Structures are given as structure tokens and as C-alpha cells.
mmCIF file of C-alpha atoms in Angstrom:
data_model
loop_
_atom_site.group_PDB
_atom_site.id
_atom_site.type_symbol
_atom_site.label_atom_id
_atom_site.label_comp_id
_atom_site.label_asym_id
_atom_site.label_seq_id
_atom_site.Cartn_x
_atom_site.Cartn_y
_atom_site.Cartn_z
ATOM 1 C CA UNK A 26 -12.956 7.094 -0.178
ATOM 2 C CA UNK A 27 -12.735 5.462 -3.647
ATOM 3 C CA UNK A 28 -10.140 2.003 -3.251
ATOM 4 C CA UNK A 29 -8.774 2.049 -6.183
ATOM 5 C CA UNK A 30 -5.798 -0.071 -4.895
ATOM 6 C CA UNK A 31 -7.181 -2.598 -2.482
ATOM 7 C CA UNK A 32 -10.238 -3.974 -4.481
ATOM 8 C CA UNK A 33 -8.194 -4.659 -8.025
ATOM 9 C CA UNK A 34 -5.523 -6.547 -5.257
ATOM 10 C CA UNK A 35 -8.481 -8.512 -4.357
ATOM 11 C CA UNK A 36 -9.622 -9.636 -7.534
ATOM 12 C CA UNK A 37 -6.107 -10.774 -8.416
ATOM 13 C CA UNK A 38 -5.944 -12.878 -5.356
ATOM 14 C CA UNK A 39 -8.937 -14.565 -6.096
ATOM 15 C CA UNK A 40 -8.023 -14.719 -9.906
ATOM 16 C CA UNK A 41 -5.075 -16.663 -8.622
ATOM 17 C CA UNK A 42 -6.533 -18.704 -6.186
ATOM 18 C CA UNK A 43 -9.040 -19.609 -8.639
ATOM 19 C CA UNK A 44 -5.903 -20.929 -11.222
ATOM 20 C CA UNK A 45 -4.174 -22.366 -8.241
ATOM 21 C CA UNK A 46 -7.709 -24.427 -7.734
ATOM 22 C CA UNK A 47 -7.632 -23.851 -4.135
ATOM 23 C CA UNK A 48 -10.767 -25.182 -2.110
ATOM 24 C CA UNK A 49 -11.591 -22.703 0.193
ATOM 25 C CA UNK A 50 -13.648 -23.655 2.854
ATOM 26 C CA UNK A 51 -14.959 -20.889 4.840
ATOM 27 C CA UNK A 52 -17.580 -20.494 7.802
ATOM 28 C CA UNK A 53 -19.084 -17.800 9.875
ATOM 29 C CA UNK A 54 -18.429 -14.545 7.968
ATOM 30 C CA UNK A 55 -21.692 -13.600 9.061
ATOM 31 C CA UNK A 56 -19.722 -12.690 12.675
ATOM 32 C CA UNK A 57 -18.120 -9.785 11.063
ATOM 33 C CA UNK A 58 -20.112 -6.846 11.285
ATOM 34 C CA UNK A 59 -21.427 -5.240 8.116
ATOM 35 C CA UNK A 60 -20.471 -1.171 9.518
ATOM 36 C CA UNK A 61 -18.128 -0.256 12.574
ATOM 37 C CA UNK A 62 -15.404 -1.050 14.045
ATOM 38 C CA UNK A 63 -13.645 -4.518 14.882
ATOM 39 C CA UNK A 64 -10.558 -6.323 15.665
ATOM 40 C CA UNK A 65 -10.021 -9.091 13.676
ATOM 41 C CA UNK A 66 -7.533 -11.796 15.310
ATOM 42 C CA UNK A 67 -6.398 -14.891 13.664
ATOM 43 C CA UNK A 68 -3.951 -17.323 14.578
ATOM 44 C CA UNK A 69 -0.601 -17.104 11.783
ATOM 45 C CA UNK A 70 0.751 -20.244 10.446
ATOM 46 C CA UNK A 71 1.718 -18.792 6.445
ATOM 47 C CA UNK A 72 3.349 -15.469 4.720
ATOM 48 C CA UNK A 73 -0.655 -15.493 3.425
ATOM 49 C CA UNK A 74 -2.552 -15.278 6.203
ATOM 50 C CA UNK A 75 -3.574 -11.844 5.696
ATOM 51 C CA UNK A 76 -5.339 -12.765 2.189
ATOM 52 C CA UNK A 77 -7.755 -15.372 3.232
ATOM 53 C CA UNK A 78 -8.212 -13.698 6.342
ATOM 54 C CA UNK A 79 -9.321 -10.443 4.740
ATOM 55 C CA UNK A 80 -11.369 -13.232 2.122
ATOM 56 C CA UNK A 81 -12.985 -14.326 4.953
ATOM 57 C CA UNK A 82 -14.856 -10.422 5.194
ATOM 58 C CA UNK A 83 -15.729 -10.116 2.130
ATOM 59 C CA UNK A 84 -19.187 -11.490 2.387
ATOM 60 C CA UNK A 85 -19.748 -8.721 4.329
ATOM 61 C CA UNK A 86 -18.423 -6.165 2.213
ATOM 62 C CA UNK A 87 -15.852 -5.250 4.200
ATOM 63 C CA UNK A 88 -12.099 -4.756 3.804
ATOM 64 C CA UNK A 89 -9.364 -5.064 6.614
ATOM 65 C CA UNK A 90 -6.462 -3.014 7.776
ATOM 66 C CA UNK A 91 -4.060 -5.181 8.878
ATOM 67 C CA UNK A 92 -0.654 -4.238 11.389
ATOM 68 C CA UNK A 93 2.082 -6.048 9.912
ATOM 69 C CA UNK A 94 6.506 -5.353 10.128
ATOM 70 C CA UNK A 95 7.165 -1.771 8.621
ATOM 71 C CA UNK A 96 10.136 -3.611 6.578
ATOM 72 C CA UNK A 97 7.044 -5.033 4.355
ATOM 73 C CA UNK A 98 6.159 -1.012 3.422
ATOM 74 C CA UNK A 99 9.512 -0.587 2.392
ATOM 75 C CA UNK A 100 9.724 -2.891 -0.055
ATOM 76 C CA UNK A 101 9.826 -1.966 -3.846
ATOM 77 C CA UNK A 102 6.714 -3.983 -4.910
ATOM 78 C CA UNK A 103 4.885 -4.923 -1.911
ATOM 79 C CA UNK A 104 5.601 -1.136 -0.218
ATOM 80 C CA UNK A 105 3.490 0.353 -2.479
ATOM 81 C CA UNK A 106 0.432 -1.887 -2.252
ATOM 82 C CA UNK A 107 0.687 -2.392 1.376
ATOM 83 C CA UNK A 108 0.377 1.706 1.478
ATOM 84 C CA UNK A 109 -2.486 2.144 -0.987
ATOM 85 C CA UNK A 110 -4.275 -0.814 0.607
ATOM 86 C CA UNK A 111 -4.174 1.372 4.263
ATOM 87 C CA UNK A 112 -2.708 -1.089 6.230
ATOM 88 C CA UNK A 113 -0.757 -0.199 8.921
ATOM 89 C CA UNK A 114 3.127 -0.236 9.439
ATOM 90 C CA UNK A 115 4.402 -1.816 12.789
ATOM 91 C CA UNK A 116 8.030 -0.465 13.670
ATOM 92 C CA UNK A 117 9.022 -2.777 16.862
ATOM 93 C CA UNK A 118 11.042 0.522 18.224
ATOM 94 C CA UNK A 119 8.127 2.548 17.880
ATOM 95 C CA UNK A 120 5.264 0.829 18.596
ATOM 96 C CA UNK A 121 3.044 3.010 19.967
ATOM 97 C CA UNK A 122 2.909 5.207 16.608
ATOM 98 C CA UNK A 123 1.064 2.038 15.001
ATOM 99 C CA UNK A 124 -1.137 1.446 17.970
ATOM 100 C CA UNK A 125 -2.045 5.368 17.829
ATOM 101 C CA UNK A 126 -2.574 4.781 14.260
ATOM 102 C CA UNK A 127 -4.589 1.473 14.457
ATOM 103 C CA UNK A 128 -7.028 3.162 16.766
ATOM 104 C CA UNK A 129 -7.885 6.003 14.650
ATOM 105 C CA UNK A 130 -8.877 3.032 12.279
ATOM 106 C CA UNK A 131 -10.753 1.549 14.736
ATOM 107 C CA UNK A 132 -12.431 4.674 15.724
ATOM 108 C CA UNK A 133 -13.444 5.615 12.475
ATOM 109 C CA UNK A 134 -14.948 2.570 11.615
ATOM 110 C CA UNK A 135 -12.616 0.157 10.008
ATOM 111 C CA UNK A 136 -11.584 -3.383 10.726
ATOM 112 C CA UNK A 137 -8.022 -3.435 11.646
ATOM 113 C CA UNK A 138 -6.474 -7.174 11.603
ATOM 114 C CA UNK A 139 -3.647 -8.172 14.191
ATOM 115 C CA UNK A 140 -1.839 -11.471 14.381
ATOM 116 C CA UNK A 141 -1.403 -11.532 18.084
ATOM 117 C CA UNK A 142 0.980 -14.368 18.575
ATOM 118 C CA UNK A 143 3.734 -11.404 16.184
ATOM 119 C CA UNK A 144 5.218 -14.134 14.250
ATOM 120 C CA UNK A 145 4.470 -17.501 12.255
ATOM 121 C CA UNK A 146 3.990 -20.379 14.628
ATOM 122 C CA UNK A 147 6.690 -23.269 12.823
ATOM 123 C CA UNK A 148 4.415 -25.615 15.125
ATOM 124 C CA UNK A 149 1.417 -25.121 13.738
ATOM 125 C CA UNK A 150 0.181 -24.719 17.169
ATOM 126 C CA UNK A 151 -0.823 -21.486 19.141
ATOM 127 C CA UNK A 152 1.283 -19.388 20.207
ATOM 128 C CA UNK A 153 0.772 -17.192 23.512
ATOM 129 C CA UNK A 154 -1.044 -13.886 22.551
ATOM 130 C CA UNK A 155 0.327 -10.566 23.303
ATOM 131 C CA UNK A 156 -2.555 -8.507 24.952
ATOM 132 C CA UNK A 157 -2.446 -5.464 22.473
ATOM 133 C CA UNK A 158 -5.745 -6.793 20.544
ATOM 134 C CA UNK A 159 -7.583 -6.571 23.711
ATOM 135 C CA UNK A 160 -6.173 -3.344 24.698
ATOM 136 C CA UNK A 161 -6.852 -1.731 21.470
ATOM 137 C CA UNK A 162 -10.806 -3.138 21.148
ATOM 138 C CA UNK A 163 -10.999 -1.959 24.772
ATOM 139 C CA UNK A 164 -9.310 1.560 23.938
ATOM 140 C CA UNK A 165 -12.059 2.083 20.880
ATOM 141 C CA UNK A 166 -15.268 0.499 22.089
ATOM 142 C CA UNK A 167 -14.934 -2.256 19.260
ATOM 143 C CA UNK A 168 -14.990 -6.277 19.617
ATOM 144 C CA UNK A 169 -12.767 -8.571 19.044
ATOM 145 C CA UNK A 170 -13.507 -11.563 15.655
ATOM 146 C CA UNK A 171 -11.815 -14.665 16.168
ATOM 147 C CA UNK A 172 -10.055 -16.048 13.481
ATOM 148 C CA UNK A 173 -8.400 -19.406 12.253
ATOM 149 C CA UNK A 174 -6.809 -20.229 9.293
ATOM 150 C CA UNK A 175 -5.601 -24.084 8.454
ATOM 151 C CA UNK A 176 -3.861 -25.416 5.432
ATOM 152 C CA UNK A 177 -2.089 -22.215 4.498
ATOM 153 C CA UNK A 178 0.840 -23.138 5.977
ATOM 154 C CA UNK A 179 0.810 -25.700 2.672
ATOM 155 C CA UNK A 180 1.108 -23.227 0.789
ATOM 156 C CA UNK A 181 4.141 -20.825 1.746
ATOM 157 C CA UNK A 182 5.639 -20.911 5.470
ATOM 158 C CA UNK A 183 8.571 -20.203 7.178
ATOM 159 C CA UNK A 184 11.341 -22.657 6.542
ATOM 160 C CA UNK A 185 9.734 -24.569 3.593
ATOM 161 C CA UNK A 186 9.728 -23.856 0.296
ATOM 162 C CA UNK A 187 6.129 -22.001 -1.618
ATOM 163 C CA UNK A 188 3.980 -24.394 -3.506
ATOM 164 C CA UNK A 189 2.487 -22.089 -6.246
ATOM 165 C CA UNK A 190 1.416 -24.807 -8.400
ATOM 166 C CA UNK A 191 -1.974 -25.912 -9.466
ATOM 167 C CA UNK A 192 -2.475 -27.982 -6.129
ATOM 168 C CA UNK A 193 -6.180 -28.150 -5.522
ATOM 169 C CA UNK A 194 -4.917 -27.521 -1.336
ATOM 170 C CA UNK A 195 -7.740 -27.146 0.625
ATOM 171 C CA UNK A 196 -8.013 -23.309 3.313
ATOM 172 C CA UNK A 197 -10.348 -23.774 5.316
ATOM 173 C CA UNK A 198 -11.375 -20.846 7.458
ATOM 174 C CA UNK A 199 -13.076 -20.568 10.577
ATOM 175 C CA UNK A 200 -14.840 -17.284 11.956
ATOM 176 C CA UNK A 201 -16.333 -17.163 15.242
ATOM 177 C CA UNK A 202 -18.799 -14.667 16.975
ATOM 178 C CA UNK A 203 -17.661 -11.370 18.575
ATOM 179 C CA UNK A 204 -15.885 -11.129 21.839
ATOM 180 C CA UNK A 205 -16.625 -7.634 23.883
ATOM 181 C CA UNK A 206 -13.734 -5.717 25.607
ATOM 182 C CA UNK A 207 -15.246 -4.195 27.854
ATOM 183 C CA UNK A 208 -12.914 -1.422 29.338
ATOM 184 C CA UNK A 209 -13.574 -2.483 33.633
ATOM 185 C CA UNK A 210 -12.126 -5.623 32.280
ATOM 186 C CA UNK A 211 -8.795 -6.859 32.819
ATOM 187 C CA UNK A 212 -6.488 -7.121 29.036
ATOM 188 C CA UNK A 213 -4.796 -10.135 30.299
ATOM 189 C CA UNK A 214 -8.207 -12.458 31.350
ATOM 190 C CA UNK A 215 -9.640 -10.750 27.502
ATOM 191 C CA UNK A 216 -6.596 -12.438 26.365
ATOM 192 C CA UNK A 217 -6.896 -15.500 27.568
ATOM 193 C CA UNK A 218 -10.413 -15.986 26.649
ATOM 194 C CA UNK A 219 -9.577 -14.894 22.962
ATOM 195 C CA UNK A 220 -6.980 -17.404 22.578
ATOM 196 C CA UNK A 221 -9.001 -19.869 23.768
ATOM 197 C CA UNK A 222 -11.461 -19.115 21.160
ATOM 198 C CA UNK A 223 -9.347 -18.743 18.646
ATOM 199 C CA UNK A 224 -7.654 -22.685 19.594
ATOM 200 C CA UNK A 225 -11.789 -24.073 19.675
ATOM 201 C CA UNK A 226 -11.631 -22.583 16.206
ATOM 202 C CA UNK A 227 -8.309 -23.802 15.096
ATOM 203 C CA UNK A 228 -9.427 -27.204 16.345
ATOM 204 C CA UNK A 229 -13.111 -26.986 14.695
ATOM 205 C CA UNK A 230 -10.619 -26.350 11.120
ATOM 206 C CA UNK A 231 -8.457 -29.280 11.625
ATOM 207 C CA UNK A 232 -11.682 -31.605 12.349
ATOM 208 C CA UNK A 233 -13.102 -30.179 9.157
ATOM 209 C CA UNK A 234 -10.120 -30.180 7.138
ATOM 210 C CA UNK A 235 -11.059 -32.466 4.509
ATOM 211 C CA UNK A 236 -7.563 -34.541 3.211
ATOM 212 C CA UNK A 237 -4.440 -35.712 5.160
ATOM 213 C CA UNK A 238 -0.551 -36.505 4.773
ATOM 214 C CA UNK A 239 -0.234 -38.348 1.412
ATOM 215 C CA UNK A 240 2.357 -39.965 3.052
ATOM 216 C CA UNK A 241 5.740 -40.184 5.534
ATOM 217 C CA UNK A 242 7.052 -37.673 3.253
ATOM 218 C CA UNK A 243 3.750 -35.342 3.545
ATOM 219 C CA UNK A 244 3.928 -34.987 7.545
ATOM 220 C CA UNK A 245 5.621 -31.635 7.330
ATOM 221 C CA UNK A 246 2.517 -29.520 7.828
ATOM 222 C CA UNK A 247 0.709 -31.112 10.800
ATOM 223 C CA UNK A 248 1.688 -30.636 13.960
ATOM 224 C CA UNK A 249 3.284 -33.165 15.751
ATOM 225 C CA UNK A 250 0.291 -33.891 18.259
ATOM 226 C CA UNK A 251 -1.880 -34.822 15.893
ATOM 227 C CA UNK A 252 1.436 -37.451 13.935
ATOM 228 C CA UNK A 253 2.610 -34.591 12.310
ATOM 229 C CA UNK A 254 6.357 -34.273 12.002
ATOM 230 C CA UNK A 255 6.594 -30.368 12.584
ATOM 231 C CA UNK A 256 8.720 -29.210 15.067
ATOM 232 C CA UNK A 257 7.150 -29.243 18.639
ATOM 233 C CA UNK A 258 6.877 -25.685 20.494
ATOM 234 C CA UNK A 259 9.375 -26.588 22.609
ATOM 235 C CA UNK A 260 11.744 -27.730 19.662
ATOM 236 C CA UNK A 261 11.040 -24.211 18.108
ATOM 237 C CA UNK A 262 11.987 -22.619 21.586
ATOM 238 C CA UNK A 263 15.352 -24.288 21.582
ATOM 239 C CA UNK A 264 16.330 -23.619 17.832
ATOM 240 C CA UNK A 265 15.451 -19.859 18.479
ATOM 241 C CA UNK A 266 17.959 -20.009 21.462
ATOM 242 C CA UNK A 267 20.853 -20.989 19.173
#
């Protein structure tokens, strides 16, 4: 079937990223498969994860479904584009419709993308996964892609404001190899070994990552472990709790 909404929503991203002079930095495309089904999982630090994440398949001539909040599809402008792109609605009341849904995608071939940790980390740390990923790539025979994303949280995130601008911020992007789900295998220990993979990856980004704070007043986006002044996890556990 003829995209005639996704790819022109492509081009425009990269039209923009282009005027926005962003360096993109991005390895091991190669690990998503040219035909079939997959389960792309990335770790979710920025409201634009989704973009470089389906960038990141593009070498391979694919395009990616991804699960995000149904309030997204009801949106005047982005409803509309979310729809014609196929990706799939998540209502939290009704989840299993988008699981049901997200496996026909899997089973007919498509790459479906899930942010397993459900919302923006305002660490810039992991998050614990939820195990649907695993349960879905076990469900429809598929694999699992590791994902991670760093330096998009510079450019729009929860609780600061977007930086548009001609910035010349460096993405960098981090793919790894396929992880199996076997079905005899237990969701929870598929998890854990995704997440894992997914931090190795996160941490392989940050290494590569090519500037730093500018200053005292540029600490915002690192996280505080490596002399960042983001919130800790446990900070952002509290200030939920209030």
C-alpha cells in the first residue's frame, strides 16, 4: 500500500532537521531487518523520540509503527498524521485493543516501535521496562531492536522549554543487534536482558556524544551521575508523589 502520508512526513522532518543543522550521529541500522517483522525498543528522554528513532530505519527502507497515548490521534493536526502514518493508538483503559492491533502489525510484517519505560524519563536515566515488548515479539515470532537515543532531550522534553532554533545539537543514535523472544522463555528475564541492552547502548551514546555543558547554566540535560543537574530518579519519584 502506496504511503502517501508517512513518506512526505519524513522528508519534512529531515527538511527541518537539515535547517535546524542538527548532527545526527547514527550507528547500527544495519540491525534492523530489511523485510519482517520487529519490535523496535528505545529508551524515551524527548516529545521526538519517535522521529529519529524511525530515522534510524530508514537505511533499511523501512518505516515504523509506533504505540503511542490515543489523546495524540485526537488531536486536530497531529490526529490526522498519526492515523495516515498507521501508528497505533494506546488507550490505557483498553489496552489490549492496541496490543491486538500491534500484533496484527507484527504479524504482517511491519516494525511496530514501543517505548517500554510508557513515559519520558525527567532523569535522563532508564526507567524500569514494562514487559509488553517481550510479550508481543514472543506472541508474533519477531525480535526485539534495541534502541537509544541521546541529546534529544536538548531539544524538546518534559518540563523545559523546545529549542527550535538553528542549534547545530548533536542526536546521536545507537542501534544494537536483535534480541530473540523465544516463546519457552520467561517475559520478565526477556525484559531484563533488553533493558540491559538498551542501558550498554545508552551508555555507548553518552561516551560518543561529541560536546558537553557549555556551562553551570547548561547542566540541565545530563543526568546527575554523570555532574548533570537533572533531577535524580528518586527526586522524580517524590515530585510524582505530590
Amino acid at each position: 500500500m502506496a504511503e502517501i502520508v508517512y513518506r512526505p512526513v519524513v522528508g519534512l522532518a529531515q527538511t527541518l532537521f537539515k535547517a535546524w543543522d542538527l548532527k545526527i550521529d547514527c550507528k547500527g541500522s544495519e540491525n534492523i531487518p530489511r523485510s519482517g517483522g520487529a519490535v523496535l525498543v528505545s529508551n524515551h528522554i524527548s516529545y521526538l523520540d519517535f522521529i529519529f528513532d524511525g530515522l534510524a530505519a530508514l537505511p533499511q527502507k523501512r518505516l515504523v509503527r509506533f504505540m503511542a497515548k490515543e489523546s495524540v490521534f485526537r488531536h486536530k493536526i497531529s490526529g490526522p498524521l498519526m492515523r495516515g502514518m498507521k501508528h497505533i493508538p494506546v488507550d490505557r483503559n483498553q489496552g489490549e485493543t492496541a496490543y491486538a492491533h500491534a500484533l496484527e502489525s507484527l504479524r504482517s510484517g511491519e516494525i511496530v516501535g514501543v517505548f517500554p519505560e510508557a513515559t519520558i524519563s525527567q532523569s535522563f536515566t532508564l526507567k524500569s521496562f514494562k514487559s509488553g515488548a517481550a510479550r508481543m515479539a514472543q506472541e508474533a515470532g519477531v525480535p526485539l531492536i534495541p534502541v537509544a537515543l541521546w541529546g534529544t532531550q536538548r531539544l524538546w522534553t518534559k518540563g523545559h522549554p523546545r529549542n527550535f532554533k538553528r542549534s547545530h545539537t548533536p542526536v546521536t543514535i545507537r542501534v544494537g543487534e536483535a534480541i530473540e523472544a523465544p516463546r519457552d522463555k520467561y517475559a520478565g528475564a526477556i525484559t531484563r536482558q533488553l533493558r540491559e541492552r538498551v542501558q550498554e547502548l545508552l551508555e555507548a551514546a553518552q561516551r560518543a556524544y561529541p560536546v558537553r555543558p557549555k556551562d553551570a547554566n547548561d547542566t540541565w540535560w545530563m543526568p546527575a551521575h554523570l555532574g548533570g543537574t537533572a533531577p535524580t530518579p528518586e527526586q522524580v519519584r517524590e515530585a510524582e508523589k505530590r
